[in-house]
Amino acid sequence: MTSSLIAGAVITVSDRSAAGLREDLSGPLAAELLAADGWSTTVDVVPDDVVAIADAVRRAVASGARLVVTTGGTGLSPRDVTPEAMTGLLQREIPGIAEEIRRAGIAGVPQAMLSRARSGIVDGALVVNLAGSPGAVRDGIPVVLRVARHVAAQLDGGDHE
């Protein structure tokens, strides 16, 4: 863990959790894993809605988050719209992060290849979509943490390590 805290945010995308009908397990787990690596985090819960998701990402970035992790809404059901919310929001896409998260997940759950998650840059912050299960968070957060500080440094004009 690095001693300097960097602001992060977690956004859970779930109609049922947003309505208080189901406990959010993946968002708090993501925040816990990020905090263990020295990221200060907040957790926001929004419904599966393109505008609500995009607005939550914009709010997190505007509040200073350098890393925004969304969890949920990346699958194939009609209400899974997190990737669509990234359209027009991501200024630079970083497909390799999402590809590696899918690869890591497939090792344990073949259905991980069905994730439509995306990753990229929004106004100086790294935004990464994860599927909405605790297992997906446990598989995905280590991938994100391997590069998140480097991305932040690069966005600040830093040189390669």
mmCIF file of C-alpha atoms in Angstrom:
data_model
loop_
_atom_site.group_PDB
_atom_site.id
_atom_site.type_symbol
_atom_site.label_atom_id
_atom_site.label_comp_id
_atom_site.label_asym_id
_atom_site.label_seq_id
_atom_site.Cartn_x
_atom_site.Cartn_y
_atom_site.Cartn_z
ATOM 1 C CA MET A 1 0.000 0.000 0.000
ATOM 2 C CA THR A 2 1.192 3.488 -0.807
ATOM 3 C CA SER A 3 0.970 6.019 2.028
ATOM 4 C CA SER A 4 -0.580 8.873 0.027
ATOM 5 C CA LEU A 5 -4.353 8.644 -0.309
ATOM 6 C CA ILE A 6 -5.819 9.236 -3.735
ATOM 7 C CA ALA A 7 -9.524 9.974 -4.098
ATOM 8 C CA GLY A 8 -11.602 7.214 -5.583
ATOM 9 C CA ALA A 9 -15.298 6.507 -5.969
ATOM 10 C CA VAL A 10 -17.443 3.414 -6.372
ATOM 11 C CA ILE A 11 -20.803 3.528 -8.113
ATOM 12 C CA THR A 12 -23.123 0.556 -7.773
ATOM 13 C CA VAL A 13 -25.570 0.274 -10.658
ATOM 14 C CA SER A 14 -28.640 -1.669 -9.537
ATOM 15 C CA ASP A 15 -32.354 -0.955 -9.723
ATOM 16 C CA ARG A 16 -33.045 -3.157 -6.703
ATOM 17 C CA SER A 17 -30.257 -1.751 -4.524
ATOM 18 C CA ALA A 18 -31.180 1.825 -5.471
ATOM 19 C CA ALA A 19 -34.784 1.091 -4.434
ATOM 20 C CA GLY A 20 -33.651 -0.462 -1.129
ATOM 21 C CA LEU A 21 -34.908 -3.920 -2.111
ATOM 22 C CA ARG A 22 -31.501 -5.620 -2.090
ATOM 23 C CA GLU A 23 -28.370 -4.987 -0.078
ATOM 24 C CA ASP A 24 -25.451 -3.699 -2.116
ATOM 25 C CA LEU A 25 -22.642 -6.200 -1.586
ATOM 26 C CA SER A 26 -20.348 -5.384 -4.503
ATOM 27 C CA GLY A 27 -19.979 -1.623 -3.946
ATOM 28 C CA PRO A 28 -18.830 -1.813 -0.319
ATOM 29 C CA LEU A 29 -16.474 -4.669 -1.209
ATOM 30 C CA ALA A 30 -14.926 -2.591 -4.003
ATOM 31 C CA ALA A 31 -14.524 0.357 -1.621
ATOM 32 C CA GLU A 32 -12.907 -1.906 0.994
ATOM 33 C CA LEU A 33 -10.413 -3.310 -1.532
ATOM 34 C CA LEU A 34 -9.566 0.162 -2.838
ATOM 35 C CA ALA A 35 -9.146 1.518 0.701
ATOM 36 C CA ALA A 36 -6.755 -1.326 1.518
ATOM 37 C CA ASP A 37 -4.561 0.009 -1.301
ATOM 38 C CA GLY A 38 -4.671 3.600 -0.044
ATOM 39 C CA TRP A 39 -7.599 5.045 -1.980
ATOM 40 C CA SER A 40 -10.151 7.147 -0.134
ATOM 41 C CA THR A 41 -13.519 6.036 -1.443
ATOM 42 C CA THR A 42 -17.193 6.839 -1.451
ATOM 43 C CA VAL A 43 -20.001 4.522 -2.560
ATOM 44 C CA ASP A 44 -23.005 5.779 -4.507
ATOM 45 C CA VAL A 45 -25.916 3.585 -5.621
ATOM 46 C CA VAL A 46 -27.876 4.456 -8.756
ATOM 47 C CA PRO A 47 -30.537 2.661 -10.809
ATOM 48 C CA ASP A 48 -29.858 1.004 -14.156
ATOM 49 C CA ASP A 49 -30.393 4.207 -16.122
ATOM 50 C CA VAL A 50 -28.003 5.740 -18.664
ATOM 51 C CA VAL A 51 -28.469 9.308 -17.416
ATOM 52 C CA ALA A 52 -28.239 8.359 -13.722
ATOM 53 C CA ILE A 53 -25.037 6.380 -14.317
ATOM 54 C CA ALA A 54 -23.373 9.099 -16.410
ATOM 55 C CA ASP A 55 -24.397 11.786 -13.902
ATOM 56 C CA ALA A 56 -22.968 9.757 -11.003
ATOM 57 C CA VAL A 57 -19.641 9.357 -12.827
ATOM 58 C CA ARG A 58 -19.545 13.088 -13.589
ATOM 59 C CA ARG A 59 -20.312 13.944 -9.932
ATOM 60 C CA ALA A 60 -17.568 11.629 -8.693
ATOM 61 C CA VAL A 61 -14.994 13.130 -11.049
ATOM 62 C CA ALA A 62 -16.113 16.685 -10.245
ATOM 63 C CA SER A 63 -15.649 15.908 -6.540
ATOM 64 C CA GLY A 64 -12.006 14.978 -7.196
ATOM 65 C CA ALA A 65 -12.046 11.220 -7.756
ATOM 66 C CA ARG A 66 -9.086 10.048 -9.814
ATOM 67 C CA LEU A 67 -10.473 6.508 -10.044
ATOM 68 C CA VAL A 68 -14.147 5.664 -10.498
ATOM 69 C CA VAL A 69 -15.198 2.032 -10.400
ATOM 70 C CA THR A 70 -18.731 1.117 -11.390
ATOM 71 C CA THR A 71 -20.151 -2.254 -10.471
ATOM 72 C CA GLY A 72 -23.190 -3.661 -12.212
ATOM 73 C CA GLY A 73 -25.122 -3.200 -15.406
ATOM 74 C CA THR A 74 -22.552 -4.727 -17.762
ATOM 75 C CA GLY A 75 -24.414 -7.880 -18.789
ATOM 76 C CA LEU A 76 -26.955 -8.748 -21.441
ATOM 77 C CA SER A 77 -30.311 -8.061 -19.810
ATOM 78 C CA PRO A 78 -32.400 -5.195 -21.192
ATOM 79 C CA ARG A 79 -31.721 -3.107 -18.033
ATOM 80 C CA ASP A 80 -27.911 -3.565 -18.248
ATOM 81 C CA VAL A 81 -26.929 -0.164 -19.657
ATOM 82 C CA THR A 82 -23.648 0.773 -17.963
ATOM 83 C CA PRO A 83 -21.609 0.402 -21.196
ATOM 84 C CA GLU A 84 -24.122 2.611 -23.011
ATOM 85 C CA ALA A 85 -23.732 5.244 -20.279
ATOM 86 C CA MET A 86 -20.003 5.369 -21.100
ATOM 87 C CA THR A 87 -20.727 6.333 -24.724
ATOM 88 C CA GLY A 88 -20.061 10.041 -25.023
ATOM 89 C CA LEU A 89 -18.626 10.080 -21.498
ATOM 90 C CA LEU A 90 -15.295 8.301 -21.995
ATOM 91 C CA GLN A 91 -12.927 10.755 -23.669
ATOM 92 C CA ARG A 92 -10.263 8.115 -24.285
ATOM 93 C CA GLU A 93 -11.075 4.439 -24.076
ATOM 94 C CA ILE A 94 -8.564 1.995 -22.565
ATOM 95 C CA PRO A 95 -9.820 -1.379 -23.797
ATOM 96 C CA GLY A 96 -6.904 -3.348 -22.371
ATOM 97 C CA ILE A 97 -8.102 -2.874 -18.785
ATOM 98 C CA ALA A 98 -11.595 -4.220 -19.515
ATOM 99 C CA GLU A 99 -10.097 -7.044 -21.577
ATOM 100 C CA GLU A 100 -7.792 -8.085 -18.720
ATOM 101 C CA ILE A 101 -10.648 -7.944 -16.205
ATOM 102 C CA ARG A 102 -12.696 -10.258 -18.438
ATOM 103 C CA ARG A 103 -9.702 -12.583 -18.838
ATOM 104 C CA ALA A 104 -9.165 -12.726 -15.075
ATOM 105 C CA GLY A 105 -12.840 -13.480 -14.489
ATOM 106 C CA ILE A 106 -13.113 -16.177 -17.154
ATOM 107 C CA ALA A 107 -10.613 -18.315 -15.239
ATOM 108 C CA GLY A 108 -13.233 -18.915 -12.555
ATOM 109 C CA VAL A 109 -16.540 -18.109 -14.267
ATOM 110 C CA PRO A 110 -16.796 -18.671 -18.043
ATOM 111 C CA GLN A 111 -19.766 -16.283 -18.194
ATOM 112 C CA ALA A 112 -17.358 -13.413 -17.433
ATOM 113 C CA MET A 113 -16.688 -13.305 -21.186
ATOM 114 C CA LEU A 114 -20.237 -11.962 -21.589
ATOM 115 C CA SER A 115 -19.398 -8.741 -19.746
ATOM 116 C CA ARG A 116 -19.640 -5.638 -21.913
ATOM 117 C CA ALA A 117 -17.673 -3.552 -19.393
ATOM 118 C CA ARG A 118 -15.575 -0.646 -20.630
ATOM 119 C CA SER A 119 -12.775 1.499 -19.230
ATOM 120 C CA GLY A 120 -11.274 4.849 -20.084
ATOM 121 C CA ILE A 121 -10.620 8.435 -19.093
ATOM 122 C CA VAL A 122 -13.141 11.089 -18.044
ATOM 123 C CA ASP A 123 -11.740 14.537 -17.230
ATOM 124 C CA GLY A 124 -8.496 13.277 -15.710
ATOM 125 C CA ALA A 125 -9.958 10.232 -13.948
ATOM 126 C CA LEU A 126 -9.755 6.541 -14.764
ATOM 127 C CA VAL A 127 -13.250 5.021 -15.033
ATOM 128 C CA VAL A 128 -13.590 1.238 -14.978
ATOM 129 C CA ASN A 129 -16.772 -0.836 -15.220
ATOM 130 C CA LEU A 130 -17.021 -4.125 -13.340
ATOM 131 C CA ALA A 131 -19.812 -6.665 -13.341
ATOM 132 C CA GLY A 132 -22.143 -6.459 -10.359
ATOM 133 C CA SER A 133 -21.166 -9.442 -8.245
ATOM 134 C CA PRO A 134 -18.745 -9.671 -5.325
ATOM 135 C CA GLY A 135 -16.779 -12.274 -7.304
ATOM 136 C CA ALA A 136 -16.398 -9.891 -10.236
ATOM 137 C CA VAL A 137 -15.187 -7.205 -7.840
ATOM 138 C CA ARG A 138 -12.670 -9.585 -6.228
ATOM 139 C CA ASP A 139 -11.365 -10.521 -9.699
ATOM 140 C CA GLY A 140 -11.440 -7.012 -11.163
ATOM 141 C CA ILE A 141 -10.120 -4.684 -8.468
ATOM 142 C CA PRO A 142 -6.618 -6.252 -8.424
ATOM 143 C CA VAL A 143 -6.407 -5.685 -12.190
ATOM 144 C CA VAL A 144 -7.438 -2.054 -11.760
ATOM 145 C CA LEU A 145 -4.973 -1.509 -8.928
ATOM 146 C CA ARG A 146 -2.070 -2.776 -11.036
ATOM 147 C CA VAL A 147 -2.375 0.310 -13.255
ATOM 148 C CA ALA A 148 -4.528 2.943 -11.511
ATOM 149 C CA ARG A 149 -1.734 4.953 -9.881
ATOM 150 C CA HIS A 150 0.298 4.842 -13.073
ATOM 151 C CA VAL A 151 -2.695 6.126 -15.046
ATOM 152 C CA ALA A 152 -3.162 8.975 -12.557
ATOM 153 C CA ALA A 153 0.529 9.866 -12.835
ATOM 154 C CA GLN A 154 0.393 9.783 -16.626
ATOM 155 C CA LEU A 155 -2.685 12.004 -16.651
ATOM 156 C CA ASP A 156 -0.770 14.454 -14.439
ATOM 157 C CA GLY A 157 2.016 14.571 -17.045
ATOM 158 C CA GLY A 158 4.320 12.065 -15.374
ATOM 159 C CA ASP A 159 6.867 10.071 -17.307
ATOM 160 C CA HIS A 160 6.853 6.301 -17.637
ATOM 161 C CA GLU A 161 8.255 4.404 -14.663
#
